[in-house]
CSV table of C-alpha atoms in Angstrom, one decimal:
chain,number,residue,atom,x,y,z
A,1,MET,CA,64.5,119.0,71.9
A,2,ALA,CA,64.5,118.7,68.3
A,3,ASP,CA,62.0,121.5,67.8
A,4,THR,CA,60.1,119.0,65.5
A,5,PRO,CA,56.4,118.2,64.9
A,6,THR,CA,54.1,115.4,65.1
A,7,PRO,CA,54.5,112.2,63.5
A,8,ALA,CA,52.4,113.7,60.3
A,9,GLY,CA,55.0,116.2,59.8
A,10,PRO,CA,58.1,115.7,57.4
A,11,ARG,CA,60.9,114.0,57.9
A,12,TRP,CA,63.5,115.4,59.8
A,13,ASP,CA,67.4,116.1,59.3
A,14,PRO,CA,69.6,115.7,62.8
A,15,GLU,CA,72.6,117.1,61.1
A,16,ARG,CA,70.8,119.8,59.4
A,17,TYR,CA,69.4,120.7,63.5
A,18,LEU,CA,72.6,120.5,64.7
A,19,THR,CA,74.1,123.2,62.5
A,20,TYR,CA,73.6,125.4,65.4
A,21,ALA,CA,73.7,123.0,68.2
A,22,ASP,CA,75.4,125.4,70.5
A,23,GLU,CA,73.1,128.1,70.1
A,24,ARG,CA,69.9,125.9,70.4
A,25,GLY,CA,71.5,124.0,73.3
A,26,ARG,CA,71.9,127.2,75.4
A,27,PRO,CA,68.2,127.6,76.4
A,28,PHE,CA,68.3,123.6,77.5
A,29,VAL,CA,71.0,124.1,79.6
A,30,GLU,CA,69.6,127.5,81.6
A,31,LEU,CA,66.1,125.9,81.6
A,32,VAL,CA,67.7,122.4,83.5
A,33,ALA,CA,69.7,124.5,85.9
A,34,ARG,CA,66.8,126.0,87.4
A,35,VAL,CA,65.5,122.4,88.5
A,36,SER,CA,66.5,121.5,92.1
A,37,ALA,CA,66.5,117.7,91.8
A,38,GLN,CA,69.6,116.9,94.3
A,39,SER,CA,71.6,113.7,94.8
A,40,GLY,CA,71.6,112.0,97.7
A,41,ASP,CA,68.4,111.2,99.2
A,42,GLN,CA,66.8,113.3,96.7
A,43,ARG,CA,68.3,112.0,93.7
A,44,PRO,CA,66.2,111.7,90.9
A,45,GLU,CA,65.4,107.9,89.8
A,46,ARG,CA,63.5,108.6,86.3
A,47,VAL,CA,64.2,111.2,84.2
A,48,VAL,CA,62.4,111.8,81.1
A,49,ASP,CA,62.9,114.1,77.8
A,50,LEU,CA,59.7,115.1,76.1
A,51,GLY,CA,61.1,115.6,72.3
A,52,CYS,CA,64.7,114.7,72.7
A,53,GLY,CA,65.8,115.1,69.0
A,54,PRO,CA,69.1,113.9,68.4
A,55,GLY,CA,70.0,113.4,72.0
A,56,ASN,CA,73.0,115.7,72.2
A,57,LEU,CA,70.7,117.7,75.3
A,58,THR,CA,69.6,114.7,76.6
A,59,ALA,CA,73.2,113.5,77.1
A,60,LEU,CA,73.5,116.3,79.8
A,61,LEU,CA,70.7,114.8,81.6
A,62,ALA,CA,72.8,111.5,82.1
A,63,ASP,CA,75.6,113.8,83.1
A,64,ARG,CA,73.6,115.8,85.9
A,65,TRP,CA,72.0,112.3,87.2
A,66,PRO,CA,74.2,109.5,86.1
A,67,ASP,CA,72.5,107.1,88.6
A,68,ALA,CA,69.1,107.7,87.0
A,69,GLU,CA,67.2,106.1,84.2
A,70,ILE,CA,67.3,108.7,81.6
A,71,VAL,CA,64.5,108.1,78.9
A,72,GLY,CA,64.5,110.2,75.6
A,73,LEU,CA,61.2,110.6,73.4
A,74,ASP,CA,60.8,112.1,70.2
A,75,SER,CA,58.2,111.2,67.3
A,76,SER,CA,60.7,111.6,64.7
A,77,PRO,CA,62.4,108.3,63.7
A,78,GLU,CA,65.3,110.1,62.1
A,79,MET,CA,65.9,111.8,65.1
A,80,ILE,CA,65.5,108.8,67.6
A,81,GLU,CA,68.2,106.7,65.2
A,82,ALA,CA,70.6,109.7,65.2
A,83,ALA,CA,70.2,109.7,69.4
A,84,ARG,CA,70.7,105.8,69.5
A,85,GLN,CA,74.0,105.9,67.8
A,86,LYS,CA,75.6,108.6,69.7
A,87,GLU,CA,74.5,108.2,73.6
A,88,PRO,CA,74.2,104.7,75.1
A,89,ARG,CA,73.5,105.9,78.5
A,90,VAL,CA,69.9,106.8,77.5
A,91,ALA,CA,66.9,104.6,76.5
A,92,PHE,CA,65.7,106.3,73.4
A,93,GLU,CA,62.1,105.5,71.8
A,94,VAL,CA,60.0,106.8,69.3
A,95,ALA,CA,56.5,108.0,70.7
A,96,ASP,CA,53.8,110.6,70.2
A,97,LEU,CA,53.7,113.0,73.3
A,98,ARG,CA,50.2,113.5,72.8
A,99,GLU,CA,49.9,109.6,73.8
A,100,TRP,CA,52.1,109.1,75.8
A,101,ALA,CA,51.0,107.7,79.1
A,102,PRO,CA,53.4,106.6,81.6
A,103,PRO,CA,51.9,105.4,85.0
A,104,ALA,CA,50.9,108.2,87.3
A,105,ALA,CA,53.7,109.8,89.6
A,106,SER,CA,56.4,107.4,87.9
A,107,VAL,CA,58.3,110.5,86.9
A,108,ASP,CA,60.8,112.8,89.1
A,109,VAL,CA,62.2,115.0,86.5
A,110,LEU,CA,60.3,115.5,83.2
A,111,VAL,CA,61.8,118.1,80.6
A,112,SER,CA,60.6,119.3,77.2
A,113,ASN,CA,62.7,121.2,75.4
A,114,ALA,CA,61.1,123.3,72.0
A,115,THR,CA,58.7,120.7,71.4
A,116,LEU,CA,55.6,121.8,73.0
A,117,GLN,CA,55.1,124.6,70.5
A,118,TRP,CA,54.3,121.8,67.9
A,119,VAL,CA,51.3,120.5,69.8
A,120,PRO,CA,47.8,122.3,68.8
A,121,GLY,CA,46.2,123.1,72.4
A,122,HIS,CA,49.3,122.0,74.2
A,123,LEU,CA,47.8,123.5,77.4
A,124,ASP,CA,45.6,120.8,77.9
A,125,LEU,CA,48.4,118.3,78.1
A,126,LEU,CA,49.7,120.1,81.3
A,127,PRO,CA,47.2,118.3,83.5
A,128,ARG,CA,48.3,114.9,82.2
A,129,LEU,CA,52.5,115.7,82.3
A,130,VAL,CA,51.8,116.9,86.1
A,131,GLU,CA,50.4,113.7,86.5
A,132,ALA,CA,52.8,111.7,85.4
A,133,VAL,CA,55.7,113.4,87.8
A,134,ARG,CA,55.9,112.1,91.6
A,135,PRO,CA,55.1,114.6,94.2
A,136,GLY,CA,57.8,116.5,94.8
A,137,GLY,CA,59.0,116.1,91.2
A,138,TRP,CA,59.8,118.6,88.3
A,139,LEU,CA,58.2,119.6,85.2
A,140,ALA,CA,60.5,122.0,83.2
A,141,PHE,CA,59.8,123.4,79.6
A,142,GLN,CA,60.9,125.7,77.1
A,143,VAL,CA,59.0,127.1,73.9
A,144,PRO,CA,60.2,129.3,71.4
A,145,GLY,CA,58.1,132.9,71.6
A,146,ASN,CA,59.1,134.5,68.5
A,147,PHE,CA,56.4,133.6,66.4
A,148,GLY,CA,55.5,137.3,65.5
A,149,GLU,CA,59.4,138.0,64.1
A,150,PRO,CA,60.3,138.2,60.5
A,151,SER,CA,61.9,134.6,60.5
A,152,HIS,CA,58.5,133.3,61.3
A,153,THR,CA,55.8,135.9,59.4
A,154,LEU,CA,58.0,136.2,56.3
A,155,ARG,CA,57.8,132.4,55.8
A,156,ALA,CA,53.9,132.8,56.4
A,157,GLU,CA,52.8,135.5,54.4
A,158,LEU,CA,55.0,134.0,51.5
A,159,ALA,CA,53.6,130.1,51.6
A,160,ASP,CA,50.1,131.8,51.9
A,161,ARG,CA,50.5,133.0,48.1
A,162,PRO,CA,50.1,131.2,44.7
A,163,PRO,CA,51.5,129.1,43.6
A,164,TYR,CA,52.7,128.2,46.9
A,165,ALA,CA,49.5,128.0,48.8
A,166,ALA,CA,47.8,125.0,47.1
A,167,HIS,CA,51.1,122.9,48.8
A,168,THR,CA,51.4,124.4,52.2
A,169,ARG,CA,47.6,124.9,53.5
A,170,GLY,CA,47.2,123.1,56.8
A,171,ILE,CA,50.8,122.1,57.6
A,172,ALA,CA,52.4,122.3,60.9
A,173,SER,CA,52.5,125.4,62.6
A,174,PRO,CA,54.2,126.2,66.0
A,175,ALA,CA,52.9,128.5,68.5
A,176,SER,CA,53.2,129.1,72.3
A,177,HIS,CA,51.9,131.3,75.1
A,178,ASP,CA,53.3,133.9,77.5
A,179,PRO,CA,54.7,132.8,80.6
A,180,ALA,CA,52.4,134.5,82.5
A,181,VAL,CA,49.8,131.7,80.8
A,182,TYR,CA,51.9,128.9,81.6
A,183,LEU,CA,52.1,129.8,85.3
A,184,GLU,CA,48.5,130.4,86.1
A,185,ALA,CA,47.6,127.3,84.6
A,186,LEU,CA,50.1,125.1,86.6
A,187,ALA,CA,49.6,127.1,89.3
A,188,ALA,CA,45.8,126.2,89.1
A,189,LEU,CA,47.0,122.4,89.2
A,190,GLY,CA,48.7,123.2,92.6
A,191,CYS,CA,52.3,123.2,91.2
A,192,ASP,CA,54.8,126.1,92.5
A,193,VAL,CA,55.9,127.5,89.3
A,194,ASP,CA,59.0,129.4,88.0
A,195,ALA,CA,58.3,131.0,84.9
A,196,TRP,CA,60.4,133.6,83.0
A,197,GLU,CA,61.2,135.0,79.1
A,198,THR,CA,64.5,135.5,77.4
A,199,THR,CA,65.7,136.9,74.3
A,200,TYR,CA,68.7,135.6,72.8
A,201,LEU,CA,70.9,137.8,70.3
A,202,HIS,CA,72.3,135.1,68.4
A,203,VAL,CA,75.3,136.1,65.9
A,204,LEU,CA,75.1,134.0,62.9
A,205,THR,CA,77.7,134.0,59.9
A,206,GLY,CA,77.9,132.6,56.5
A,207,ASP,CA,75.6,132.9,53.6
A,208,ASP,CA,71.8,133.2,54.6
A,209,PRO,CA,72.4,132.2,58.0
A,210,VAL,CA,68.8,132.8,59.1
A,211,PHE,CA,67.3,130.6,56.3
A,212,ASP,CA,69.8,128.3,57.5
A,213,TRP,CA,68.6,128.4,61.1
A,214,VAL,CA,64.7,128.1,60.3
A,215,SER,CA,65.1,125.5,57.4
A,216,GLY,CA,66.4,122.9,60.1
A,217,THR,CA,63.3,123.7,62.3
A,218,GLY,CA,60.1,126.3,61.9
A,219,ALA,CA,60.4,126.3,58.5
A,220,ARG,CA,61.2,122.7,57.7
A,221,PRO,CA,57.4,121.5,57.2
A,222,THR,CA,56.8,124.3,54.6
A,223,LEU,CA,59.9,123.4,52.6
A,224,GLN,CA,59.0,119.9,52.6
A,225,ALA,CA,55.4,120.4,51.6
A,226,LEU,CA,56.5,122.0,48.5
A,227,PRO,CA,57.6,120.1,45.2
A,228,ASP,CA,61.3,120.0,43.9
A,229,ASP,CA,60.4,122.8,41.8
A,230,LEU,CA,58.5,125.3,43.4
A,231,ARG,CA,60.6,124.8,46.7
A,232,ALA,CA,63.7,126.3,45.0
A,233,GLU,CA,62.0,129.2,43.9
A,234,PHE,CA,60.5,129.4,47.5
A,235,GLU,CA,63.7,129.6,49.0
A,236,ARG,CA,65.2,132.0,46.9
A,237,GLU,CA,62.4,134.4,47.7
A,238,PHE,CA,62.5,133.7,51.2
A,239,LYS,CA,66.1,133.8,51.5
A,240,ALA,CA,66.0,137.6,49.9
A,241,ARG,CA,63.3,138.5,52.2
A,242,LEU,CA,65.1,137.1,55.5
A,243,ARG,CA,68.5,139.1,54.1
A,244,GLU,CA,66.4,142.4,53.9
A,245,ALA,CA,64.7,141.9,57.5
A,246,TYR,CA,68.0,140.7,58.9
A,247,PRO,CA,71.1,142.6,57.2
A,248,ALA,CA,74.5,141.5,57.5
A,249,ARG,CA,77.1,143.8,59.2
A,250,ASP,CA,80.7,143.1,59.0
A,251,GLY,CA,79.8,139.8,57.7
A,252,ARG,CA,77.6,139.1,61.0
A,253,VAL,CA,74.1,138.5,61.3
A,254,VAL,CA,72.0,139.3,64.5
A,255,LEU,CA,68.7,136.9,65.1
A,256,PRO,CA,66.9,138.0,68.1
A,257,PHE,CA,65.2,134.9,69.4
A,258,ARG,CA,62.5,134.9,72.4
A,259,ARG,CA,62.3,132.0,74.5
A,260,VAL,CA,59.8,131.0,77.3
A,261,PHE,CA,60.5,129.0,80.3
A,262,VAL,CA,58.7,127.1,82.9
A,263,VAL,CA,59.9,125.2,85.8
A,264,ALA,CA,56.8,123.9,87.9
A,265,HIS,CA,57.5,121.9,91.4
A,266,VAL,CA,54.6,119.4,91.9
């Protein structure tokens, strides 16, 4: 997914998001690999990607299940427009997952990659997502679990200070739970659940690469909430703090990134 919040949030830039497409795509590949929907008599007929972003990862679902109807949904019109231009095998639609209500038991595989963290109280959505999946089908999602890391805390601390706070108060802020929380919630709904976490060590290069990473995702609502003159000053301060927290060594910066994975067999 595109790590993008709800329609009330900022405009999203598909190209900026794709700057680290390989690094962002790896968790999606590892998530879907644990979905055991097979071909033949068990092949999925309908696969839905909730929060499909620019569609580059949704295309992998079409590769794996070429005979299935593949649907990609995202709240960002910019992301959907980019996806439609690149992947004709998928039906892309602008939709808010909080209001998405397909016919009950109509989806064989429901995937959501790096999206639910933008939905406050998203545990409350799980019963409806499970209800959308056919008996014997799969619900699989991945969310970042790194919100206590400097890449997020430094932004939040800086945004809470004047003169920025007057503009950033109440902006979209991502959050997620530990794997055990999701496991218990889905097990209580009658699912067989596989939940785990992985911390990736992304090796980044270039000038201010951590800022480049977060400015396309978690920091974007903050940056777009600021007027132009304050945004430039905020970026200067934020970059300096990130360089201190993530020092470059031999031209490389290591960004630890924890992610939480859940695969539920309905």
